[in-house]
Short mmCIF file of C-alpha atoms and ligand atoms in Angstrom, two decimals:
data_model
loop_
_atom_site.label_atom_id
_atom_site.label_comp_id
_atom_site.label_asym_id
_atom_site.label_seq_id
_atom_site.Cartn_x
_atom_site.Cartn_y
_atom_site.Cartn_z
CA UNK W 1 -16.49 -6.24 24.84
CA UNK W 2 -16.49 -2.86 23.50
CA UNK W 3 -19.30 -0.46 23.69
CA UNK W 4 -19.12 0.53 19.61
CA UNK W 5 -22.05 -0.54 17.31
CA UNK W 6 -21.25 1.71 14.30
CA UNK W 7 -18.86 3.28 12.52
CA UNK W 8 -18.20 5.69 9.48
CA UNK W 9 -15.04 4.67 7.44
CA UNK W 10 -14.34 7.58 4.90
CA UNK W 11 -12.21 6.13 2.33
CA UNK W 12 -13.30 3.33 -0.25
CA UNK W 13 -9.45 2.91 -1.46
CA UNK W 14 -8.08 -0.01 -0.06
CA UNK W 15 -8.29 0.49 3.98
CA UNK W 16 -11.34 1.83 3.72
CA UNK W 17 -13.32 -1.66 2.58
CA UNK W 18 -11.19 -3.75 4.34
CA UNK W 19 -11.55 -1.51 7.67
CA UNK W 20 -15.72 -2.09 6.96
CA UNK W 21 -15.75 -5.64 6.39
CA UNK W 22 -13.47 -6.53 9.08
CA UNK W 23 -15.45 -4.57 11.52
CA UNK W 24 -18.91 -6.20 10.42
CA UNK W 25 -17.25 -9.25 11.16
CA UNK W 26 -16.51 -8.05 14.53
CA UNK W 27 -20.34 -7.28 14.97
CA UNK W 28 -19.82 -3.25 13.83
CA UNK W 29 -21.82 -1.87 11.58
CA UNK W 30 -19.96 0.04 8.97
CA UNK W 31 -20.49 2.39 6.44
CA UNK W 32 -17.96 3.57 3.74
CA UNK W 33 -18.24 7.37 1.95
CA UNK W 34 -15.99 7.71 -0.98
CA UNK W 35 -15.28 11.11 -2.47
CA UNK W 36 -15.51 9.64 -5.67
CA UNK W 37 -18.80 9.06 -7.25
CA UNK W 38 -18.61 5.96 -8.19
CA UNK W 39 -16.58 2.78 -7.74
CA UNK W 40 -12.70 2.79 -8.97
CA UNK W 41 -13.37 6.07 -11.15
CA UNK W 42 -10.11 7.08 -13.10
CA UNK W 43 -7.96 4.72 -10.50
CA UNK W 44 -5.65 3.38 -12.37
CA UNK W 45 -1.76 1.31 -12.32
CA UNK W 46 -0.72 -1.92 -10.59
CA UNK W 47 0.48 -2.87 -6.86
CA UNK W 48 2.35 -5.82 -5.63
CA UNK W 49 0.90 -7.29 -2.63
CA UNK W 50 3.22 -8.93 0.10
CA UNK W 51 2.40 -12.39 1.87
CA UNK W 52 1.46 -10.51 4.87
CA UNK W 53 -1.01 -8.26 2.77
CA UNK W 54 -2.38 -11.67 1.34
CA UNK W 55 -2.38 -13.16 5.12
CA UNK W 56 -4.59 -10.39 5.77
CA UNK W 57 -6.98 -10.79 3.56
CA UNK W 58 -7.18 -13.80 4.43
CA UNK W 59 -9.14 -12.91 7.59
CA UNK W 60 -12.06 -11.27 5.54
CA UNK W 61 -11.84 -13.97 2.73
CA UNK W 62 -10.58 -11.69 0.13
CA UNK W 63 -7.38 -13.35 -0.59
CA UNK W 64 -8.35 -16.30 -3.21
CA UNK W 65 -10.33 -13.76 -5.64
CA UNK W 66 -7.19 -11.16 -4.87
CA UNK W 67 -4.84 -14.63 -5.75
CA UNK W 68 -7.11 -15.60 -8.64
CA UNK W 69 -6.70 -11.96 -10.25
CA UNK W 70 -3.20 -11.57 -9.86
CA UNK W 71 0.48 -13.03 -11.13
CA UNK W 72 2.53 -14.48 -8.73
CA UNK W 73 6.31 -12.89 -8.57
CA UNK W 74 8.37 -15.85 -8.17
CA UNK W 75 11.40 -14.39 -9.35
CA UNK W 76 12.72 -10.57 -9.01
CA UNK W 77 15.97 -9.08 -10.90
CA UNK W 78 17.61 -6.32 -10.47
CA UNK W 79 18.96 -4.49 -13.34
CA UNK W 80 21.56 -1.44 -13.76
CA UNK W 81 22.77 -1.04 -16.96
CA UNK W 82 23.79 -4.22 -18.79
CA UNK W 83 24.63 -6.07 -15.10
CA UNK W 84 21.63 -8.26 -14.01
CA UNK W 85 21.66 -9.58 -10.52
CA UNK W 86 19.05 -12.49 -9.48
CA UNK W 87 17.90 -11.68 -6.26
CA UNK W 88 17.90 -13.87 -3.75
CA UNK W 89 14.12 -14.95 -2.03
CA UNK W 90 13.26 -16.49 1.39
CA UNK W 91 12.36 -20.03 -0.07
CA UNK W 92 9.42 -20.55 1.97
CA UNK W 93 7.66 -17.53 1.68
CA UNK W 94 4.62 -17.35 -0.75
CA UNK W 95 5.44 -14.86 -3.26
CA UNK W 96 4.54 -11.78 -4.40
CA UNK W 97 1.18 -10.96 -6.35
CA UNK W 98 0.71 -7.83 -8.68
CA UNK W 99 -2.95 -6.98 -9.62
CA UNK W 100 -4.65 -4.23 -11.41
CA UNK W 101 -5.69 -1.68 -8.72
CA UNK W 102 -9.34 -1.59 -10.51
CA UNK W 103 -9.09 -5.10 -10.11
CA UNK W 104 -8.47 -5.26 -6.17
CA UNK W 105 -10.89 -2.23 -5.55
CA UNK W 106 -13.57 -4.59 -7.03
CA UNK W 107 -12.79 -7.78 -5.32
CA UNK W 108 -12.31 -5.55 -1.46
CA UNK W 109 -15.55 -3.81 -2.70
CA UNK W 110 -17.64 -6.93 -3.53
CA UNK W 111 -16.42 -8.38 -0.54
CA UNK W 112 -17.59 -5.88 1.59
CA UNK W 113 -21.03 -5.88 0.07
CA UNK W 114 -21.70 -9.75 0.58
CA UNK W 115 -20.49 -8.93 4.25
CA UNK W 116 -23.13 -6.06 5.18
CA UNK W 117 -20.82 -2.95 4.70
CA UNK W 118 -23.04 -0.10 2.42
CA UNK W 119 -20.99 2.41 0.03
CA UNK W 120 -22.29 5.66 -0.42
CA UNK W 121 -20.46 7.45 -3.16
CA UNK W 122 -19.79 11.00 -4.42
CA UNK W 123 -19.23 11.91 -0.60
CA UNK W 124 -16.32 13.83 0.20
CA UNK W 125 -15.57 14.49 4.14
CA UNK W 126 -15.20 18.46 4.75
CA UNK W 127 -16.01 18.70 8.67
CA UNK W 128 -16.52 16.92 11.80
CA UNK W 129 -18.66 17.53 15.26
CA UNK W 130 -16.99 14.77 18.26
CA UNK W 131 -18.93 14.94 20.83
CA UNK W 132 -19.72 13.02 24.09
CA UNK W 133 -22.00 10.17 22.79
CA UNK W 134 -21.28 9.61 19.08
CA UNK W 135 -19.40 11.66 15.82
CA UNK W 136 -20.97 13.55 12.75
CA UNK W 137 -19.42 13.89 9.59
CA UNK W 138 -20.69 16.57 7.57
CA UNK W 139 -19.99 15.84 3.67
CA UNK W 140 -19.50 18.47 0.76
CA UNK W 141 -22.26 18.39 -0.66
CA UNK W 142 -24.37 19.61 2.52
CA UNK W 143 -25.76 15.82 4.04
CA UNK W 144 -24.36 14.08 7.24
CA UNK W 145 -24.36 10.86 8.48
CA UNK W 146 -23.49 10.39 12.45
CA UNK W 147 -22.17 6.92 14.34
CA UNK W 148 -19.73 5.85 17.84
CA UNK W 149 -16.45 6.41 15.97
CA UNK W 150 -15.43 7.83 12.63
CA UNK W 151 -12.53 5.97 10.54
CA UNK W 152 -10.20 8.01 8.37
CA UNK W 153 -9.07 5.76 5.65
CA UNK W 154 -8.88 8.81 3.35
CA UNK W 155 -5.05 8.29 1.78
CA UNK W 156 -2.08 10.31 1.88
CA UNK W 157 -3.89 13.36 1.39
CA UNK W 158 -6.23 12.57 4.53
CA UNK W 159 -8.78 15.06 5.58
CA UNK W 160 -9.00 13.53 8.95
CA UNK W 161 -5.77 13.76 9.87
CA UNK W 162 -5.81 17.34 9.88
CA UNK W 163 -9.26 17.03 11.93
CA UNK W 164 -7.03 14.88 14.19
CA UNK W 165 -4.33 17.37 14.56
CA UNK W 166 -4.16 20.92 12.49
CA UNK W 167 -0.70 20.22 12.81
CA UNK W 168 -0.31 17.33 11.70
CA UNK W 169 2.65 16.67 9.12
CA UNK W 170 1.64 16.83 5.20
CA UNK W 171 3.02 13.71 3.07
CA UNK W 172 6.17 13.90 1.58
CA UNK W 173 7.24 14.41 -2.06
CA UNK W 174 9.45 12.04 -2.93
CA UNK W 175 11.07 14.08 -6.34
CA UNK W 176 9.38 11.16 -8.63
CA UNK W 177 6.72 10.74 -10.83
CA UNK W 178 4.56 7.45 -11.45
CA UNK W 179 3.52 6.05 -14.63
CA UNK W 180 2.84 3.09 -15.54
CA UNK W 181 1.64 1.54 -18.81
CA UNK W 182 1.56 -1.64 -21.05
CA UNK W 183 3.96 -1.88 -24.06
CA UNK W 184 3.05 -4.34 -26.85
CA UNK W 185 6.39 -5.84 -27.07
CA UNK W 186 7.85 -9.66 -26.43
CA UNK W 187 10.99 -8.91 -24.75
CA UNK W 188 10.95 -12.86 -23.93
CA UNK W 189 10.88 -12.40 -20.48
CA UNK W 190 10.86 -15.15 -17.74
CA UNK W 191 7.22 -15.44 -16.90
CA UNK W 192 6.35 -14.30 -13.06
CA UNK W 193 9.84 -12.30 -13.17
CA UNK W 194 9.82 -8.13 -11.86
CA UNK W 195 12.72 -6.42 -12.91
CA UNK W 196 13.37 -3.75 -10.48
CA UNK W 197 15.93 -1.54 -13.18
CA UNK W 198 18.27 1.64 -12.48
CA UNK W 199 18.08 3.31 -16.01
CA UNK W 200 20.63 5.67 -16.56
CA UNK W 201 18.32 8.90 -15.65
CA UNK W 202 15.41 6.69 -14.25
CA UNK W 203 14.36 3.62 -12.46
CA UNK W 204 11.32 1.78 -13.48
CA UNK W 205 10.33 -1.54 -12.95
CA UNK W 206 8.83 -4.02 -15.40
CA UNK W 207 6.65 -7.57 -15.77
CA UNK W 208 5.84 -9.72 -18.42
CA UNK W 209 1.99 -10.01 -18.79
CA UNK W 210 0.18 -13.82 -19.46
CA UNK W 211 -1.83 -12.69 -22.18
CA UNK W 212 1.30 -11.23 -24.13
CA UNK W 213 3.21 -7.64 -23.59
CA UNK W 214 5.00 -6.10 -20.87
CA UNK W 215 3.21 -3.59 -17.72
CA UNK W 216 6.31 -0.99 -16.61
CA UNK W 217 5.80 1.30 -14.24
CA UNK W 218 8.57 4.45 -14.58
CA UNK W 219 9.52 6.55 -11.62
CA UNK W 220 10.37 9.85 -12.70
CA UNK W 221 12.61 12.37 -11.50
CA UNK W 222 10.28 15.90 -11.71
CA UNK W 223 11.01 18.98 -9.40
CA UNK W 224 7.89 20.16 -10.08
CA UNK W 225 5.23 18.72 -7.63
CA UNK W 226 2.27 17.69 -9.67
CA UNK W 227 -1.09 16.31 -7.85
CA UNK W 228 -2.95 13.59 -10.00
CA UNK W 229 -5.32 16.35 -11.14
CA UNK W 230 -2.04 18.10 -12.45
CA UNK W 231 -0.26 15.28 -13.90
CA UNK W 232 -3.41 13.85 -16.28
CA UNK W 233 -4.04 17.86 -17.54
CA UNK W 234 -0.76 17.19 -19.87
CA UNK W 235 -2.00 14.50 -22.86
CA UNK W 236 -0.91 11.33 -22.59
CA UNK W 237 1.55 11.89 -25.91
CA UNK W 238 3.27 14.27 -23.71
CA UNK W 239 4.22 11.93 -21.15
CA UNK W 240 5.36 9.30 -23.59
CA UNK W 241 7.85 11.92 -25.70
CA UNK W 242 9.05 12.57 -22.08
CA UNK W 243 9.68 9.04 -21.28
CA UNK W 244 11.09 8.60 -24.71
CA UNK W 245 13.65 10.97 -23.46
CA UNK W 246 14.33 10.05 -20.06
CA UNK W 247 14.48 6.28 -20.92
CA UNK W 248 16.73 6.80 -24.45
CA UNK W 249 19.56 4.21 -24.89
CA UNK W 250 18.31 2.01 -21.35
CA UNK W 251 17.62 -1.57 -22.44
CA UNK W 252 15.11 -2.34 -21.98
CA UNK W 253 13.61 0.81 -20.88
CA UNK W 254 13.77 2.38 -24.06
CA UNK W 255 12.02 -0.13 -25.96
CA UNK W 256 9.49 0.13 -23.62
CA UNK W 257 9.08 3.77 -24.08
CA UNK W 258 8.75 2.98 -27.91
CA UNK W 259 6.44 0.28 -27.46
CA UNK W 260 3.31 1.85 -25.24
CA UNK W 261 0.92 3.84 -26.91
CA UNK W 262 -1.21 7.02 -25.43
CA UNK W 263 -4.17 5.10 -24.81
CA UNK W 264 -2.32 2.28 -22.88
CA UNK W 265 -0.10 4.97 -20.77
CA UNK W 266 -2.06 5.24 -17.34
CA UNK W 267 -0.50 8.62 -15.11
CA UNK W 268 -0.46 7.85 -11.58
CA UNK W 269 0.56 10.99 -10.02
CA UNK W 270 3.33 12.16 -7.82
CA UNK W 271 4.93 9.97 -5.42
CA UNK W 272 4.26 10.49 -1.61
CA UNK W 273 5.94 9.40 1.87
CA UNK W 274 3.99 9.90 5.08
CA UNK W 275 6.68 11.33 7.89
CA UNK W 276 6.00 9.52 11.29
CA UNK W 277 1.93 11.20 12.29
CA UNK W 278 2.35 12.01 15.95
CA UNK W 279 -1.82 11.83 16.91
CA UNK W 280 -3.23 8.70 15.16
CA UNK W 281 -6.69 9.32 16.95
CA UNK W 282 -8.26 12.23 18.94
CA UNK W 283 -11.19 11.28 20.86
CA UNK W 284 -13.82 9.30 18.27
CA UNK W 285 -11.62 9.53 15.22
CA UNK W 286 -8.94 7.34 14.11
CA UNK W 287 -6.56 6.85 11.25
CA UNK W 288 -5.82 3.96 9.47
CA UNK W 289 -3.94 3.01 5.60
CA UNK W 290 -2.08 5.64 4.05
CA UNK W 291 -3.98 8.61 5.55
CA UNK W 292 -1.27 7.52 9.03
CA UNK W 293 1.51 5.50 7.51
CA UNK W 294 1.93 5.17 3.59
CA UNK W 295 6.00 4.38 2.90
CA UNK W 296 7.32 5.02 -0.12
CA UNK W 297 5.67 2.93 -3.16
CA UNK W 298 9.57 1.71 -2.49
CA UNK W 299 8.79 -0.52 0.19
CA UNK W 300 6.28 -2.42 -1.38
CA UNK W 301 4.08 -2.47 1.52
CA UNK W 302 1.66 0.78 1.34
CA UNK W 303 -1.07 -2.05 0.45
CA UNK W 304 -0.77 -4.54 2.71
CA UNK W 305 -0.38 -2.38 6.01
CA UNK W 306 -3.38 -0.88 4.73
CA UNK W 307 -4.49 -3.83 5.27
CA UNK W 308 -2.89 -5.07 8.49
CA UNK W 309 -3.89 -1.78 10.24
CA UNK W 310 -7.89 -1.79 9.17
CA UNK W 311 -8.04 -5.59 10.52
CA UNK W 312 -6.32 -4.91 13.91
CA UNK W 313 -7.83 -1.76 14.08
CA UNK W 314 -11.51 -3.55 13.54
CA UNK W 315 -10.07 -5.94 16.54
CA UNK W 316 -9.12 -3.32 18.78
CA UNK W 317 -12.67 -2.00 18.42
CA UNK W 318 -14.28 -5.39 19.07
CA UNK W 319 -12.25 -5.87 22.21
CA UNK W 320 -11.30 -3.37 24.32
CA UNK W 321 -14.04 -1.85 26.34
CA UNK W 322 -13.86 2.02 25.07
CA UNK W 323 -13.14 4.10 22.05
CA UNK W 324 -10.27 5.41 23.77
CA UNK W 325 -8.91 2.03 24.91
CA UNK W 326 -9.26 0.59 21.25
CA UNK W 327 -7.30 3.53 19.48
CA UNK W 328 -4.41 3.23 22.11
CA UNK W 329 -4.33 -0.46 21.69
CA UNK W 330 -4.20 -0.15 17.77
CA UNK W 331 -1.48 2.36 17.92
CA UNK W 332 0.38 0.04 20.12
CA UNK W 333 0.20 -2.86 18.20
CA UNK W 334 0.78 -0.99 14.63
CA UNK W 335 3.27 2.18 15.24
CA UNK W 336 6.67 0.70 15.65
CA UNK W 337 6.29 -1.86 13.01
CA UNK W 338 4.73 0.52 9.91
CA UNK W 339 7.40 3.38 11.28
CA UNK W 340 10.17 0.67 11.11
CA UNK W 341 9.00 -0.72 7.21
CA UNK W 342 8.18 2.97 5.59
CA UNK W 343 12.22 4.05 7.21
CA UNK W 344 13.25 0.94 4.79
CA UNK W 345 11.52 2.42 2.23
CA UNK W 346 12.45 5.96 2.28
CA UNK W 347 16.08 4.66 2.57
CA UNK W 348 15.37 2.57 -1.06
CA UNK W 349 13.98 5.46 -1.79
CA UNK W 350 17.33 7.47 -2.12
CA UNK W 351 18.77 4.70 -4.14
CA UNK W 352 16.91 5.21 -6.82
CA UNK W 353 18.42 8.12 -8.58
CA UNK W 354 22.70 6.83 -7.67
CA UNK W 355 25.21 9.10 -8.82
CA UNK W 356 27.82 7.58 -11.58
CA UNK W 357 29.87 6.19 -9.09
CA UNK W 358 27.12 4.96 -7.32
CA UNK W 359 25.26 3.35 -10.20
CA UNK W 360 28.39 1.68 -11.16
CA UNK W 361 28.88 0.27 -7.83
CA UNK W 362 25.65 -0.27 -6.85
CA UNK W 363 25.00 -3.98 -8.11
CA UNK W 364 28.39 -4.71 -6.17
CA UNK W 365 26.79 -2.97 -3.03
CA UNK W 366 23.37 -4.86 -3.47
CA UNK W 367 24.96 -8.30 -3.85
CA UNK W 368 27.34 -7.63 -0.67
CA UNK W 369 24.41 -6.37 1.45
CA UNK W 370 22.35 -9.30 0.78
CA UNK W 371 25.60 -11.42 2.19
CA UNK W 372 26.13 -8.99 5.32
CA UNK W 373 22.27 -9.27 6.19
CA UNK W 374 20.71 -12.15 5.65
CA UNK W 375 17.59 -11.73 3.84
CA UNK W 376 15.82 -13.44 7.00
CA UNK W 377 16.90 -10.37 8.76
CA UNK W 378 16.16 -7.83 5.82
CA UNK W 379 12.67 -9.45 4.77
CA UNK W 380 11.44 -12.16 7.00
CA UNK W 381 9.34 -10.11 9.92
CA UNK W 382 8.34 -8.07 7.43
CA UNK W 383 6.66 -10.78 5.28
CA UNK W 384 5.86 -13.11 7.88
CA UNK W 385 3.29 -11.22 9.98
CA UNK W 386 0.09 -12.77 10.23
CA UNK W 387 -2.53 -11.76 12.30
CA UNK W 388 -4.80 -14.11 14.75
CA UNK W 389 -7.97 -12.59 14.74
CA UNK W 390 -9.50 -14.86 16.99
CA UNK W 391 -6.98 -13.82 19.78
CA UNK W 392 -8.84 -11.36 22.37
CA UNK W 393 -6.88 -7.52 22.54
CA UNK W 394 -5.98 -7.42 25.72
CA UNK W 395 -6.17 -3.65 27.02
CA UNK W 396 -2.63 -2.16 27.60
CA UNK W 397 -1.13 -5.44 25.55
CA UNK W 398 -0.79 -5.54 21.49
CA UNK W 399 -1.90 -9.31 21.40
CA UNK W 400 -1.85 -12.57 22.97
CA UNK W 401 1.70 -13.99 22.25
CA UNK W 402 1.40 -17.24 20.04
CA UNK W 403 3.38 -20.01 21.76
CA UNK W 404 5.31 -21.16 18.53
CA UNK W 405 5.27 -18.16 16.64
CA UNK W 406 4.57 -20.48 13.17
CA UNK W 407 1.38 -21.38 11.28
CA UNK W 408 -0.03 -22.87 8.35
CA UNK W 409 3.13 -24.42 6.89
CA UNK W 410 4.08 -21.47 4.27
CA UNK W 411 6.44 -19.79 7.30
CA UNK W 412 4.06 -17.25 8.21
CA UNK W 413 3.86 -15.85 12.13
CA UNK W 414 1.44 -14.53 14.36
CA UNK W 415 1.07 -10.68 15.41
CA UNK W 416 3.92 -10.00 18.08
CA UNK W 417 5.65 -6.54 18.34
CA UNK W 418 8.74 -8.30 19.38
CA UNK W 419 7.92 -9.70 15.19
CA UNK W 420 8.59 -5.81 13.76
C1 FAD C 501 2.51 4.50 -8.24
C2 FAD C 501 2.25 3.76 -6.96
C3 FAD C 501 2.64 2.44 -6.85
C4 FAD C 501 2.40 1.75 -5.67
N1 FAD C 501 2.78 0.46 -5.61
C5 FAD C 501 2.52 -0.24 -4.50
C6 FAD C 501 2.87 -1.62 -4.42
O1 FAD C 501 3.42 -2.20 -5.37
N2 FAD C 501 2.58 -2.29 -3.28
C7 FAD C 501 1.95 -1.69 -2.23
O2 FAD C 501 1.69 -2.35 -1.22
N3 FAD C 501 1.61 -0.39 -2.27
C8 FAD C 501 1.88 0.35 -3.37
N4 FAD C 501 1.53 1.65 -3.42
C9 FAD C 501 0.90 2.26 -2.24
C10 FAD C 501 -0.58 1.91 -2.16
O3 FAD C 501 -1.23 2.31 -3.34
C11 FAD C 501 -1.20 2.61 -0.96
O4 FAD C 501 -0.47 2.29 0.20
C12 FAD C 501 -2.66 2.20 -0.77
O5 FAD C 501 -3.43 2.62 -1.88
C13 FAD C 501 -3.22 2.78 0.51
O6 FAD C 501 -4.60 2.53 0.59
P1 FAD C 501 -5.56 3.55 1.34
O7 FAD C 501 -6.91 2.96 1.24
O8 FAD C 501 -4.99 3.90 2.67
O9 FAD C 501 -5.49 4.90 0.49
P2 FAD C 501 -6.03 5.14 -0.99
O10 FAD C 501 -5.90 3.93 -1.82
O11 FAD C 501 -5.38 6.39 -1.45
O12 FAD C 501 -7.59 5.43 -0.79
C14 FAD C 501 -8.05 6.60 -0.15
C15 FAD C 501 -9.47 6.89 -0.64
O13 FAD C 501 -10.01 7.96 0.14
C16 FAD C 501 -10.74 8.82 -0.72
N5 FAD C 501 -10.81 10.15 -0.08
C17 FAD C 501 -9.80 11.05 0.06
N6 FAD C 501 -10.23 12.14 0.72
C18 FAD C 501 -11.55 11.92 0.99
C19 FAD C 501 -12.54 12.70 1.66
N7 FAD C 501 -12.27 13.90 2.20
N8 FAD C 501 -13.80 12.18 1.77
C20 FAD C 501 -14.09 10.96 1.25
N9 FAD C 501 -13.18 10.19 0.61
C21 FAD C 501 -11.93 10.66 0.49
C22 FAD C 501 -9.94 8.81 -2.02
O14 FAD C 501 -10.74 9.23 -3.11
C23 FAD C 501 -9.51 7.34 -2.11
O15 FAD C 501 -10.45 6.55 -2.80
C24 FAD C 501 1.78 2.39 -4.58
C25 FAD C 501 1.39 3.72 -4.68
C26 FAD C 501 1.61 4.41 -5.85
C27 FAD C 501 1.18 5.84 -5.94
#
């Protein structure tokens, strides 16, 4: 039984509610301090989470409102100029969901409140005193707030981590773009179908909505760094005449261009990788979400290892008998398998803007590498992680081993790092 009563999780992204409300059901008490001042301001574009983000949320009883605002992705295509290759899916799996990210910031945040967890807003993190019996944070605008550990679930730009470590490696630039936006168009798509497409100077990726229209979400190719501050200075009709030019003559990816006005044209900043962070934790502060591991919005995963990590973390903290026993546990169980997923992504990553030889080969390449490694092998540990929350930490161990590895039916399996 651990000797931590309280915590202060600065964040109120994704980690950081999920972090809170799985630690007040470990008996913590929790408070989040968002920078911004007040919930989901100017947050904006659309994430797919994975089963084993859903599994997740399963353990604070988020994952029916997450499921019940979302569309499924039963079926994903990939597209490179007028070649259009079905991919193949592990059949059992449950798949994919896309949501609004307003949408799951209010469903992690409500959750959070009916479980205990307090939000205090408009607080941004600037410093830190660690000592002996507890952790202050001091906030920019002057107040403090003071608890046993302090939880840095503060992105890819993380304050903490640099409180961790002053040399701690800065995230990665990744040479793209996001936008994302809805174009009023009926391209008579497939419902529940993503189209991951390699446009002839861009990739972006499009759905077909219920209610009519399609959401895309363009990756583009910009040598110029721009920070989310930068990137929504330039007016929205900028942006589009840029896509218009970028996307010219890809179908559908130029209709799509056509089709979205200003006001439905959301900018969502450059695109980061997180290199491997050597310190995850220095004495009562820890990392968790993308502040220690965000892979390349490649992957498909930032989300739900946020997610993951602030549950096992919140189990680490509930079990093992110290602070400093809790972080190394959590570090165990999590730093192989989010290293191994974000090196997948960064390697998808490179794909994305092929050469001409490359893009004309490339739908040859994917189709052969799905027959060399079977998708089991690609996907399935990946996807199938659950977590068993119930299952006691052991110190010095990640988790109790599950004897059959297999639960509730849909082919999910329990937390082992053999499972990376
Ligand atoms: C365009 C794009 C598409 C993506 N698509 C997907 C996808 O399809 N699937 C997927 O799984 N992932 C996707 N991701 C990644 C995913 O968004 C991240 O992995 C996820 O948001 C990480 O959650 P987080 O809570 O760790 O960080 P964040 O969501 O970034 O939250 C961090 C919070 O901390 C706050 N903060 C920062 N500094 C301070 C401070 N000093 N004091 C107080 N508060 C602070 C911030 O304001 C923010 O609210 C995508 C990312 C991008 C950019």
């Amino acid at each position: 039984m651990s000797d931590v009563r309280s915590a202060l999780v600065i964040g109120g992204g994704i980690a950081g509610p999920v972090t809170a409300t799985a630690l007040r059901k470990a008996g913590i008490d929790a408070t989040v301090y968002e920078a911004y001042p007040a919930p989901s301001e100017g947050i904006g574009g659309a994430l797919a989470l994975a089963p084993n983000g859903l599994a997740a949320l399963r353990i604070i009883g988020a994952d029916d409102a997450v499921r019940q605002a979302s569309i499924p992705i039963t079926r994903s295509v990939m597209s490179i100029g007028t070649s259009r290759v079905v991919m193949p899916r592990i059949e059992d799996l449950p798949p994919l969901h896309v949501i609004q990210r307003v949408d799951l910031h209010s469903v992690l945040h409500e959750r959070a409140d009916a479980s205990g967890v307090r939000f205090d807003w408009g607080k941004r993190l600037v410093g830190v005193d660690d000592g002996p019996d507890g952790i202050t944070a001091s906030f920019a605008d002057g107040t403090t707030a003071a608890a046993d550990v302090l939880i840095g679930a503060d992105g890819v730009r993380s304050t903490v981590r640099s409180l961790i470590d002053a040399g701690a490696p800065a995230a990665g630039y990744t040479g793209l773009l996001g936008l994302e936006g809805c174009a009023n168009v009926d391209l008579g798509l497939e419902p529940g179908t993503m189209t991951f497409a390699y446009g002839a100077r861009a990739y972006y990726i499009y759905w077909p909505l219920p209610g009519g229209g399609v959401w895309w979400g363009a990756n583009l190719p910009s040598k110029q760094y721009l920070s989310l501050t930068e990137a929504r200075e330039a007016p929205a009709q900028d942006w589009l005449r840029t896509l218009r030019d970028t996307y010219a003559g890809d179908v559908p990816g130029e209709i799509l261009a056509r089709s979205t006005s200003p006001e439905a044209l959301q900018v969502t900043g450059a695109l980061h990788i997180m290199p491997p962070v050597p310190r995850w934790h220095r004495g009562r502060m820890v990392l968790v979400g993308d502040a220690v591991h965000a892979p390349s919005n490649s992957s498909g995963q930032g989300a739900s290892l946020a997610i993951e990590s602030g549950i096992q973390l919140a189990r680490c903290l509930r079990d093992a008998p110290d602070v400093a026993s809790a972080f190394a546990a959590y570090e165990k169980l999590r730093r192989a398998r989010v290293e191994k997923i974000a090196k997948r992504g960064a390697a998808l990553n490179r794909t994305k803007s092929p050469g001409p030889v490359a893009r004309r080969l490339l739908p040859l390449l994917m189709s052969l590498a799905f027959r060399v490694m079977p998708l089991e092998r690609m996907f399935g540990a990946e996807q199938r992680y659950t977590i068993d929350w119930d299952a006691r930490v052991e110190a010095g161990l990640p988790s109790t081993p599950m004897p059959d590895g297999m639960r509730h039916g849909g082919g999910l399996r329990r937390d082992r790092t053999a499972d990376l």
